[in-house]
XYZ file of C-alpha atoms in Angstrom:
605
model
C 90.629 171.907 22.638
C 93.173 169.196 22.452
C 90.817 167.090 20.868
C 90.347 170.175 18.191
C 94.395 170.160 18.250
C 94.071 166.480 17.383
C 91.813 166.693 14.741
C 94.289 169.529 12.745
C 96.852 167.357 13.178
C 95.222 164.135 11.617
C 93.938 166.844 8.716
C 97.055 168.270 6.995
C 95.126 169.630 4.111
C 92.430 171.254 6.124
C 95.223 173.121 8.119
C 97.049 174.044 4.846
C 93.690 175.591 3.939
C 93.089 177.624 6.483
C 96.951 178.772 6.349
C 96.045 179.898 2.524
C 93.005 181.427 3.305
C 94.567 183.280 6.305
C 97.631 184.858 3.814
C 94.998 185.311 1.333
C 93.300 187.481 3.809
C 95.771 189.102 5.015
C 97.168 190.292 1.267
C 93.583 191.382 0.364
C 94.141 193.332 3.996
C 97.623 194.757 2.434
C 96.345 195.415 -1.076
C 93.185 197.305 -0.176
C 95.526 199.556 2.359
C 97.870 200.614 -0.435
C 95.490 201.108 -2.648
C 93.471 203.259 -0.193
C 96.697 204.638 0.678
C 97.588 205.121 -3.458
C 94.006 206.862 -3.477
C 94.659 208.926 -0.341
C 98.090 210.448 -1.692
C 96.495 211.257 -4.804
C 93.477 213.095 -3.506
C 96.203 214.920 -1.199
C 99.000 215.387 -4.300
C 98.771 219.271 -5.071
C 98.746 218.814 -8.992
C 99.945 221.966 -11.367
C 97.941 222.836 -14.260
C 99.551 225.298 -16.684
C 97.497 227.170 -18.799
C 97.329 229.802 -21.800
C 94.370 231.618 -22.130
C 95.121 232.188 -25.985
C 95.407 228.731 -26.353
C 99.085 228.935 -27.303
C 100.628 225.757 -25.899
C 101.664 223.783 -29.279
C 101.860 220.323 -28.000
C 103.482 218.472 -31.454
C 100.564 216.288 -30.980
C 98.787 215.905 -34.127
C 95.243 214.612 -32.673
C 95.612 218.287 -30.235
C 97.885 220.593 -31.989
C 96.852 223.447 -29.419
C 95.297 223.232 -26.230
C 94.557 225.218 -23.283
C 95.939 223.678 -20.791
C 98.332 220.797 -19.552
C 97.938 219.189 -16.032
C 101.135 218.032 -14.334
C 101.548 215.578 -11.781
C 104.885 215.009 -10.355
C 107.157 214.343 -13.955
C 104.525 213.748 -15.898
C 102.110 214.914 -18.021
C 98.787 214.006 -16.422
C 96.177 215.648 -19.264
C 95.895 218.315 -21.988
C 92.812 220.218 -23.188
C 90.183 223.071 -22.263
C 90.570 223.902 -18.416
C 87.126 223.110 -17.782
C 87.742 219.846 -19.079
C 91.252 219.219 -17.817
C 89.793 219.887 -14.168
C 86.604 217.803 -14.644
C 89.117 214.855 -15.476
C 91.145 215.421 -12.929
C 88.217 215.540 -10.387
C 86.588 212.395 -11.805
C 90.079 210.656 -11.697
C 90.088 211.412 -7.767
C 86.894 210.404 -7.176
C 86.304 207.182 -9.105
C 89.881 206.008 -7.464
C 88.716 206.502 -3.789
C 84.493 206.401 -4.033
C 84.634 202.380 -3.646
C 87.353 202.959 -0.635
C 86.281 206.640 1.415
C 82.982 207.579 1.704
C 81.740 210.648 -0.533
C 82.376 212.951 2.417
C 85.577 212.048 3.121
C 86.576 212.253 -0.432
C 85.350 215.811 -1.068
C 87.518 217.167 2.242
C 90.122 215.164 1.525
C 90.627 216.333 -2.162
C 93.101 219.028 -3.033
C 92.197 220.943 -6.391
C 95.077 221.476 -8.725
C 96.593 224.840 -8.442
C 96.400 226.513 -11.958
C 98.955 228.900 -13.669
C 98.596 231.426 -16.454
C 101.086 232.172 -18.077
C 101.236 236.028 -20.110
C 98.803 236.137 -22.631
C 101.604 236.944 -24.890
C 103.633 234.020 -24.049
C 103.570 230.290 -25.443
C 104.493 226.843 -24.526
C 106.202 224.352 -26.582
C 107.717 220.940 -25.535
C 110.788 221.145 -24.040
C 113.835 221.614 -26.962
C 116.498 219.181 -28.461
C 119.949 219.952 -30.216
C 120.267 216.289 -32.446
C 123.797 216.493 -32.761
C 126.100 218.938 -30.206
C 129.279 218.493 -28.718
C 128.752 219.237 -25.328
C 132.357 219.767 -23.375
C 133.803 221.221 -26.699
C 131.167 223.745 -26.657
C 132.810 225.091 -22.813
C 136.278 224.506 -24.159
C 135.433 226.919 -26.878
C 134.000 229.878 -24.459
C 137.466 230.293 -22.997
C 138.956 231.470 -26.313
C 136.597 232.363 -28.479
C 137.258 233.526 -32.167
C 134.606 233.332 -34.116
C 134.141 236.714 -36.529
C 137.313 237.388 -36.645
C 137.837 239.118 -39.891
C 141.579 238.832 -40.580
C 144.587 236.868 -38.803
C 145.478 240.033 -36.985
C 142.380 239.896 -35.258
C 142.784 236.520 -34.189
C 146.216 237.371 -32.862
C 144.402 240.586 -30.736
C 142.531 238.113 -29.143
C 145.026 235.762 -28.101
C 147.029 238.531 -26.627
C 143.699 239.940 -24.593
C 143.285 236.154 -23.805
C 147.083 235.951 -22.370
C 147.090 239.560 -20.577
C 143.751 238.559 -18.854
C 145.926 236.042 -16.883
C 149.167 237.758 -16.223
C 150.353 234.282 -14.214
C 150.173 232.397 -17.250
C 153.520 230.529 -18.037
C 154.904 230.696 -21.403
C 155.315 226.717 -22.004
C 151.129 226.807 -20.926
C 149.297 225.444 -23.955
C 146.681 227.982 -25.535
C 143.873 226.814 -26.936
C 140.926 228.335 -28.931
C 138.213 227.473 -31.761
C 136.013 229.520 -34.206
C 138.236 230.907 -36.549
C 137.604 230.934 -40.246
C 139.212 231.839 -43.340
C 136.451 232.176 -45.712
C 135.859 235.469 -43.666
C 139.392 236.869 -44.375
C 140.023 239.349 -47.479
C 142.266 236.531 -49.113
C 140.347 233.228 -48.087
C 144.110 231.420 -47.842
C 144.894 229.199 -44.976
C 146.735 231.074 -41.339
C 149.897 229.763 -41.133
C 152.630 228.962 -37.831
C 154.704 232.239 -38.845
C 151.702 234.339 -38.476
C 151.824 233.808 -35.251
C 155.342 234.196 -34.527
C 154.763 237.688 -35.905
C 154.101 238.952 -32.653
C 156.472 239.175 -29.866
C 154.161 237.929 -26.866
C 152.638 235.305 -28.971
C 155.961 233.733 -30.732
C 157.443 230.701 -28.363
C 154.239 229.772 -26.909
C 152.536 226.392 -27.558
C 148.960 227.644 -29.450
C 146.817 225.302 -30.896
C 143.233 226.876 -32.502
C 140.514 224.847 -34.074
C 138.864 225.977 -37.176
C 135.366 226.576 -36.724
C 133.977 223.674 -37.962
C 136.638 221.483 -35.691
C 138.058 219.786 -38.838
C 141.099 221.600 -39.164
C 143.469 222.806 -36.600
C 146.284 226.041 -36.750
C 149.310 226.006 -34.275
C 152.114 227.204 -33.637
C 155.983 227.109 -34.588
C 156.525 225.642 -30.642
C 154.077 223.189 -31.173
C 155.670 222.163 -34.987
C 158.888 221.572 -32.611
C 157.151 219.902 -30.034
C 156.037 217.478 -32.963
C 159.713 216.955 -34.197
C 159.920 214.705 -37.553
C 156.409 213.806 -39.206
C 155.019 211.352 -41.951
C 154.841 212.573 -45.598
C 151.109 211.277 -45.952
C 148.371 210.887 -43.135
C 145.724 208.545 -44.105
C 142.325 210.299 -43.913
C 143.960 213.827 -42.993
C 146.166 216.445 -44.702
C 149.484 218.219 -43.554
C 149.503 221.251 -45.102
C 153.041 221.786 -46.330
C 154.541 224.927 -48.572
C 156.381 224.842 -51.887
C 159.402 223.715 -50.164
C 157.471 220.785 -48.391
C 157.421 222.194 -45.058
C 154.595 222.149 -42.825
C 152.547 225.395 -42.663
C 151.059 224.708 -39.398
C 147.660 223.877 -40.342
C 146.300 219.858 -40.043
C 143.556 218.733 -41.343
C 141.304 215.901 -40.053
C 142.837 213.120 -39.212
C 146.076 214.435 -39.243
C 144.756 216.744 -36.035
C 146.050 213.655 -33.934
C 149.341 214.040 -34.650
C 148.843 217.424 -32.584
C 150.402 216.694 -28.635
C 147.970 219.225 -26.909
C 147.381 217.846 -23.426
C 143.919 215.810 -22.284
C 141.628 217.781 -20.527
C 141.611 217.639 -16.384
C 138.443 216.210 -14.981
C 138.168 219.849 -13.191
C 138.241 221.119 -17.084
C 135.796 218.764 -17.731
C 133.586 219.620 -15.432
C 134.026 223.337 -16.008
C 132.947 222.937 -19.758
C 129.998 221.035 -18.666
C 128.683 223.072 -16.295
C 129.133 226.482 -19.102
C 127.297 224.473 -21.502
C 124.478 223.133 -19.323
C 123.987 226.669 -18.213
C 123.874 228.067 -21.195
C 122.009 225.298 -22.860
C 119.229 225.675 -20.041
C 119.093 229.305 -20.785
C 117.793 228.702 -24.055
C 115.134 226.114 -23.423
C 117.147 222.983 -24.136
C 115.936 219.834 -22.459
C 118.058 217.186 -24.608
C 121.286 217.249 -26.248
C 122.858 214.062 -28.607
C 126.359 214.556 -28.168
C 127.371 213.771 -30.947
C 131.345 212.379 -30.304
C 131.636 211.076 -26.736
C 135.647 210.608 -26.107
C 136.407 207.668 -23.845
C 137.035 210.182 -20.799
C 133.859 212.208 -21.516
C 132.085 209.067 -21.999
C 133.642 208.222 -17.858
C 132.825 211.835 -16.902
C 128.869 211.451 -18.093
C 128.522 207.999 -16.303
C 130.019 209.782 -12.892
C 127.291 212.831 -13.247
C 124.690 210.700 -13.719
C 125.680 208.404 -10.409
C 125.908 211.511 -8.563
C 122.333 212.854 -9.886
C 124.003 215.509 -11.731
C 122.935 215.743 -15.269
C 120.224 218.785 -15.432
C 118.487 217.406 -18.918
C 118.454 214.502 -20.928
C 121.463 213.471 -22.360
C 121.940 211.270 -25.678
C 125.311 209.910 -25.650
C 126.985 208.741 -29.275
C 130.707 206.962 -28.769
C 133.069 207.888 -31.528
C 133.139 204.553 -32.367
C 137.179 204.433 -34.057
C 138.286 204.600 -30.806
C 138.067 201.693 -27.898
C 134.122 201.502 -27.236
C 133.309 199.356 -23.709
C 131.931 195.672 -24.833
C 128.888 196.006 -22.562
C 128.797 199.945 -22.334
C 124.983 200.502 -23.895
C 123.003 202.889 -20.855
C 119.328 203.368 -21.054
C 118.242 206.199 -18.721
C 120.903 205.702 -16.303
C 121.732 207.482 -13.082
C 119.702 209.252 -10.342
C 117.906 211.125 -12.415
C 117.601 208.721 -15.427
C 118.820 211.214 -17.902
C 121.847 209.457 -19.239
C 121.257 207.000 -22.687
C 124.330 205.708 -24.270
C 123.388 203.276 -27.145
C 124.607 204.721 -30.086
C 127.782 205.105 -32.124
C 129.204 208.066 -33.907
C 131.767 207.329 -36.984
C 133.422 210.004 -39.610
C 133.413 209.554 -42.922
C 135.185 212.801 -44.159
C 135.304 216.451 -43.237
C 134.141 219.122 -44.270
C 133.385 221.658 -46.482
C 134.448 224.691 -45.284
C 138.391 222.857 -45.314
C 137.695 221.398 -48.587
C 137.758 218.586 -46.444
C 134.232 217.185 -47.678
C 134.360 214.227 -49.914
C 133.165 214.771 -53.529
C 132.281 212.886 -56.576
C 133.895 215.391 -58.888
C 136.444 218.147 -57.578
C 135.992 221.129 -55.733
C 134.751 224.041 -58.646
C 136.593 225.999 -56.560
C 139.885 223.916 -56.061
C 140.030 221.273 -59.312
C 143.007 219.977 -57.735
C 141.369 217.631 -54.623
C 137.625 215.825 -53.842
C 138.307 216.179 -50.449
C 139.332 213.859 -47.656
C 137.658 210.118 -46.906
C 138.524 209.797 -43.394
C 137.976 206.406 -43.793
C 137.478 203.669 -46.854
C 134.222 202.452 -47.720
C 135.038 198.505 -46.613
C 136.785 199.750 -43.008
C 133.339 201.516 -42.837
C 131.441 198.729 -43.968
C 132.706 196.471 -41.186
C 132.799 199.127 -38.714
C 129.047 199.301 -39.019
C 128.122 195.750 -39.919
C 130.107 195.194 -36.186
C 128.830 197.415 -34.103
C 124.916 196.534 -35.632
C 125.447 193.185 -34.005
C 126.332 193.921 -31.373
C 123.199 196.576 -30.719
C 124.050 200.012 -31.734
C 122.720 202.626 -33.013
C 125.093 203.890 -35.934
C 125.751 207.497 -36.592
C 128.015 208.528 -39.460
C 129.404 211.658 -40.236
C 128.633 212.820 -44.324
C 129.655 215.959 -45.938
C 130.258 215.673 -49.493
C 128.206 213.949 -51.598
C 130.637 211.221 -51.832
C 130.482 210.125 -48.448
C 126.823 210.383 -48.267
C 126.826 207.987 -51.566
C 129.140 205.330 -49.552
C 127.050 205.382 -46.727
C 124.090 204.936 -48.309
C 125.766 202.283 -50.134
C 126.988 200.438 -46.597
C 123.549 200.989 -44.770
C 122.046 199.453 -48.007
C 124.220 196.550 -48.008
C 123.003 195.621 -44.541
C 119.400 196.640 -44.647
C 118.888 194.873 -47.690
C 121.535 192.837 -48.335
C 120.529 189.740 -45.675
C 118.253 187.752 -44.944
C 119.155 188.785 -41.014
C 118.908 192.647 -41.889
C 117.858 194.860 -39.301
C 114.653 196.246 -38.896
C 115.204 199.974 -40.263
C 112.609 201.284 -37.257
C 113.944 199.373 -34.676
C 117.575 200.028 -35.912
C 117.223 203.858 -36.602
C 120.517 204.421 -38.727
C 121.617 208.107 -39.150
C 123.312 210.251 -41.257
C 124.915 213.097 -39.458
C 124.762 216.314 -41.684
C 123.729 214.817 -45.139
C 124.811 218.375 -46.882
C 125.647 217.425 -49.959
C 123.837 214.898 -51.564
C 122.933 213.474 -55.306
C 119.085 213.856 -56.406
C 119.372 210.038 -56.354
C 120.849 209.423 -53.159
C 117.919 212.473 -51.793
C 115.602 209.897 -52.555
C 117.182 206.601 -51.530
C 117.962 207.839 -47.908
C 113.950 208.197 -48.278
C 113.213 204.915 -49.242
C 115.483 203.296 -47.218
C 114.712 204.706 -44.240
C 117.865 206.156 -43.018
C 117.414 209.287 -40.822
C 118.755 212.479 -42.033
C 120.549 214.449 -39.500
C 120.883 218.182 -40.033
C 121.782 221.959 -38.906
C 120.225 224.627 -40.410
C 122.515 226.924 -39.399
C 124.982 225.315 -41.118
C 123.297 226.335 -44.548
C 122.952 229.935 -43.525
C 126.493 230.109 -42.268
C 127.974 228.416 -45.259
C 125.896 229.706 -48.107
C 128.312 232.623 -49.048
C 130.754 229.872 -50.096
C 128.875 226.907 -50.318
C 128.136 227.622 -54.155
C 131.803 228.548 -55.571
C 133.241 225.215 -53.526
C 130.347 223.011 -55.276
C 129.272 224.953 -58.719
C 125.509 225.617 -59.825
C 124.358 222.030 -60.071
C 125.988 219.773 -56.921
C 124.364 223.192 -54.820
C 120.560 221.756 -55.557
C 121.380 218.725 -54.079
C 123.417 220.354 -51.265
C 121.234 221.757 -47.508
C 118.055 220.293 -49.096
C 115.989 220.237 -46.021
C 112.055 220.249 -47.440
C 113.110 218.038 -50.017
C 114.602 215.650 -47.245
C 111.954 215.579 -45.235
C 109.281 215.091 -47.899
C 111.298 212.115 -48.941
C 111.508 210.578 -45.327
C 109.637 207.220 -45.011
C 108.543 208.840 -41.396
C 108.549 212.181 -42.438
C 111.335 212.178 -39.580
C 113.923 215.557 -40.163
C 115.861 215.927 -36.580
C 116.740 219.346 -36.211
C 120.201 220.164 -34.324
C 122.898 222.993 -34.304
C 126.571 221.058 -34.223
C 127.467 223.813 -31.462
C 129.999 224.796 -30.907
C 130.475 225.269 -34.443
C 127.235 227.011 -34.354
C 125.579 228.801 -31.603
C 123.374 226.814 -28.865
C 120.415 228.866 -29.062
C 117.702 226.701 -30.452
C 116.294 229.276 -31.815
C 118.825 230.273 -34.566
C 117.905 226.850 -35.937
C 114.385 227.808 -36.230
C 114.705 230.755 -37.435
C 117.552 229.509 -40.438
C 115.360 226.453 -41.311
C 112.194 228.778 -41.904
C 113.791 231.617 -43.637
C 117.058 230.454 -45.215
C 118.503 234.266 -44.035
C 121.808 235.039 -42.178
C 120.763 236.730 -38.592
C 120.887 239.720 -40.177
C 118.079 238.934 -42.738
C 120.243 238.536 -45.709
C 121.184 235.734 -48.115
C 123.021 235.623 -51.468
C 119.838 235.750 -53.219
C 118.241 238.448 -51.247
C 115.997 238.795 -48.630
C 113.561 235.975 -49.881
C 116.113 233.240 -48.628
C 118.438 231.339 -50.203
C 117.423 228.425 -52.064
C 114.017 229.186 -50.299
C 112.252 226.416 -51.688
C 114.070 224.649 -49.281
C 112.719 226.137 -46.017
C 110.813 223.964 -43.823
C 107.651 225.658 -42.220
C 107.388 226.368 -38.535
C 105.386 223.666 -37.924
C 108.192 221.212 -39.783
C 110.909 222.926 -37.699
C 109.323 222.559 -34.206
C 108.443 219.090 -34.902
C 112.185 218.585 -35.845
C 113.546 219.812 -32.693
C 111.489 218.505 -30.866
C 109.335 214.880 -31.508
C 111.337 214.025 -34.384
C 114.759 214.290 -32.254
C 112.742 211.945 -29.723
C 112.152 209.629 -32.385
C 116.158 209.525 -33.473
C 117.364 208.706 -29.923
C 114.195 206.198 -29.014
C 112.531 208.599 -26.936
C 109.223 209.388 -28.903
C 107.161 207.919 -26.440
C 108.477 209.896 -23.377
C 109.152 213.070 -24.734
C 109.422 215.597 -27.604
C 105.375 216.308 -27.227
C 102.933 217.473 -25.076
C 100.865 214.603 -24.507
C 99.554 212.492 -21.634
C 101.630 209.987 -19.874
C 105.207 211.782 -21.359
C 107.668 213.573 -19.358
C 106.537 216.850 -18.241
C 109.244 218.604 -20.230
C 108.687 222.036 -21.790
C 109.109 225.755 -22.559
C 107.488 228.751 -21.977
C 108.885 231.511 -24.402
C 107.832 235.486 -24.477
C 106.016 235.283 -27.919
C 104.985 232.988 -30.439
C 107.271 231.464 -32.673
C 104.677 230.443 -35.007
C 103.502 233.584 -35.683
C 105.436 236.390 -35.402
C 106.952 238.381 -38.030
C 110.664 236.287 -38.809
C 112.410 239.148 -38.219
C 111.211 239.114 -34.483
C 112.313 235.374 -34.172
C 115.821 235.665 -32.554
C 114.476 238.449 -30.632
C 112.025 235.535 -28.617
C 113.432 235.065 -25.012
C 112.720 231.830 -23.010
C 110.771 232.446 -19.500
C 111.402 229.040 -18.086
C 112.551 225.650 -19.000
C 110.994 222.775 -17.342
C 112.414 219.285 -16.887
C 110.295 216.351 -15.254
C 107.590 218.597 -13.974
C 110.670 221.455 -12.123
C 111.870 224.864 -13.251
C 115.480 224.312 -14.069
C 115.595 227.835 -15.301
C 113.362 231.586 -14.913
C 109.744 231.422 -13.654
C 106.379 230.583 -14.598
């Protein structure tokens, strides 16, 4: 032996040899017992397979459009097809990963079959929803105080007082707040003013602050005008609306809404809102929101949720990026749960139409006097976006009028062209939030320059009783042009979203507006055949657009928005078939579960 000792020793290499071969051994050892153990768990995993006999789950896939059944293991989507064939896989899977390592025995104890769920045959499945643009906290501010359909400023006043009487503690220097008003609806169509408020006795002394529906214009109070004291003759980008003496009405418009001293939310507010619109949003088979202006202490509020493994979908965070935006604050899937994305930017360009706020080329048909508001110039807006491109973002802008979709254009142009550096369009993904109002030209060049267009549907069904006096019979062809956008798309990418609160968070009002061009009540200005119906988008277009094509306009298209192997297992089961029924049954559709990584987050399947 010592001689044997002595040998090793006078041999350095042939001990350093034996020292490799023994590790190499002994990782062989460790590899082939986690892969055994990899092949154990797997034949022991009880995978779900969800099925339709109908064959009614619409995967957005275009190689399987519909398929039987989907196979789910853990957050994923395992397979898709027939059940015989989805369970065939799924046996062969087992079996060729453990044959070489368990004898054929062994395996065939040791392997669990799936357990398999039908849902009614009168059900369907779709991948799990998106809402591209949403504005997530406002959207549980607004259910406090909620006046939308109002018909008259009295009514509006009714519900303030209901509002105040509901909490009988409520001191009188507490700041009300509300949204959803709108004066198109109102016999005269004229701007609410401070004084109507002051009309009545409980309301008149109190601070009151209510957004307009579309949250580009806000009405308050005579308290709040003294709260305010002295202000500027000219806002740059907003409007004080003044009488014929010069005095302010109480109404600001965009940017001049800042001059308004209502107090920041709480985090407990915060947190309330959230949790009303995750709830709700949940309810109606929403698995991703873009929020579509992050403030700096929402932006604070998401990060803290998502540490604490509390965001219940998949969030897409846009910074409004004219306020401070964090140097190194990009998020990719961040958190527990790996729900929370921050990489984009949100910008405004003007406001909107319903406040003659949009920007025009020519003036409103309605009001000759004004072409609306440009929030910002078309150089600050140039270098806002030529910035925040370097330095990795995403950039979302804000377009209205036709005007500020033409700058845009113009800007995103300048840098996807106008370089020899320009960003790769696909791998830069610019969008144009809302693209209403748009020149036949400018239809065409978002197309071909492969800028993504943005839109709400309901935003053309709730605005086409107006939409034609503001603009005139020629700008309106141009304006809510949804087929023609999408034909035009380089992609053939149209993301599909709601702007809730402005509009309601069910989904499927968005649907339903985008196939029929109809008011919920199945009318339109030019009958029940839809207005502008050439527009529509089928059902196939609008599914695709709330679902894959959202993916694709926050990065995501290879994890989610369809029903295909090796995504998240995200989708919804609803009580009939969108894609069939009459359209006058749409809205009446009710979700049966949502379903986020593989786990009912709301009903039953």
């Amino acid at each position: 032996m010592a001689e044997k000792v002595s040998m090793l020793k006078n041999n350095p290499k042939s001990s350093r040899s034996q020292s490799r071969s023994s590790l190499t051994q002994a990782l062989a050892v460790a590899l082939t017992t986690l892969v055994a153990f990899s092949a154990f768990r797997f034949l022991q995993r009880e995978h779900s397979v969800v099925c339709s006999k109908t064959e009614s789950i619409y995967t957005v896939d275009s190689s399987k459009p519909r398929v039987e059944c989907i196979a789910i293991d853990g957050s994923q989507i395992l397979d898709t097809g027939s059940l015989d064939d989805v369970l065939g896989r799924l046996k062969n899977m087992a079996w060729t990963s453990s044959l070489t390592l368990f004898p054929s025995t062994l395996t065939g104890m040791l392997y669990r079959p799936p357990k398999v769920i039908f849902i009614d045959p009168s059900s369907i499945i779709v991948p799990g929803l998106a809402d591209a643009h949403a504005h997530i906290i406002e959207n549980g501010f607004k259910m406090q105080l909620q006046l939308d359909g109002a018909d008259s400023v009295a009514e509006v006043i009714e519900r303030i007082k209901d509002h105040i009487n509901k909490r009988p503690d409520m001191p009188e220097d507490h700041w009300i707040e509300g949204m959803g008003w709108d004066q198109n609806r109102w016999p005269d169509s004229r701007f609410p003013t401070a004084a109507d408020l002051d009309s009545d006795p409980l309301l008149k002394g109190r601070p009151i602050a209510l957004r307009r529906v579309d949250g580009h214009a806000t009405w308050v109070s005579s308290r709040v005008l003294e709260l305010m004291g002295e202000l500027p003759s000219e806002v740059d980008g907003g409007t004080i609306v003044r009488d014929n003496n010069g005095n302010p009405t109480g109404i600001f418009v965009d940017n001049a809404i800042a001059l308004i001293p209502a107090p920041e939310w709480t985090e407990s507010q915060l947190s309330e809102y959230f949790d009303a619109t995750m709830k709700a949003a949940l309810s109606f088979g929403l698995t991703s929101i873009h929020d579509a202006d992050t403030l700096p202490q929402m932006r604070k509020f998401f990060i803290k949720q998502a540490k604490a493994g509390k965001i219940p979908m998949r969030l897409y965070v846009m910074l409004n990026g004219h306020l401070e935006v964090p140097e190194k604050g990009q998020l990719i899937k961040y958190g527990k749960q790996g729900r929370l994305t921050i990489r984009s930017i949100k910008l405004y360009t003007d406001g909107a139409l319903g406040s003659w706020g949009a920007a025009l080329l020519e003036p409103y048909a309605d009001k000759p006097d004004t072409m609306g508001i440009m929030r910002s110039t078309a150089k600050e807006m140039d270098q806002l976006v030529r910035n925040y491109w370097k330095d990795g973002w995403q950039v979302n802008i804000h377009c209205i009028g036709d005007r500020a979709n033409h700058v845009i254009l113009n800007v995103f142009e300048g840098i996807l062209q106008g370089t020899q550096v320009g960003p790769n369009v696909t791998e830069w993904r610019p969008r144009i939030e809302h693209a209403q109002i748009m020149t036949q030209a400018d239809l065409k060049r978002a197309g071909t320059l492969g800028v993504t267009t943005s839109v709400q549907p309901t935003h053309a069904t709730s605005d086409m009783w107006y939409a034609e006096t503001r603009l005139g019979p020629d700008r309106i062809k141009g304006a809510y042009a949804y087929q023609t956008q999408l034909k035009n798309s380089r992609n053939g990418i149209l993301p599909l979203g709601s702007d809730f609160p402005v509009e309601g968070v069910n989904p499927l009002l968005g649907f339903y507006a985008a196939v029929s061009r109809l008011a919920p009540d199945g009318t339109s200005p030019h009958g029940t055949g839809g207005w502008y119906p050439s527009e529509r988008l089928t059902r196939t277009q609008a599914l695709k657009g709330m679902t894959l094509d959202a993916a694709y306009a926050s990065f995501m298209e290879n994890e989610i928005g369809s029903l295909e192997p090796g995504k998240k297992a995200d989708f919804v089961v609803l009580d009939k078939d969108i894609m069939t029924v009459p359209v006058d049954e749409i809205l009446s559709i009710r979700v049966v579960a949502t379903v986020i990584d593989g786990e009912v987050v709301h009903g039953n399947l």
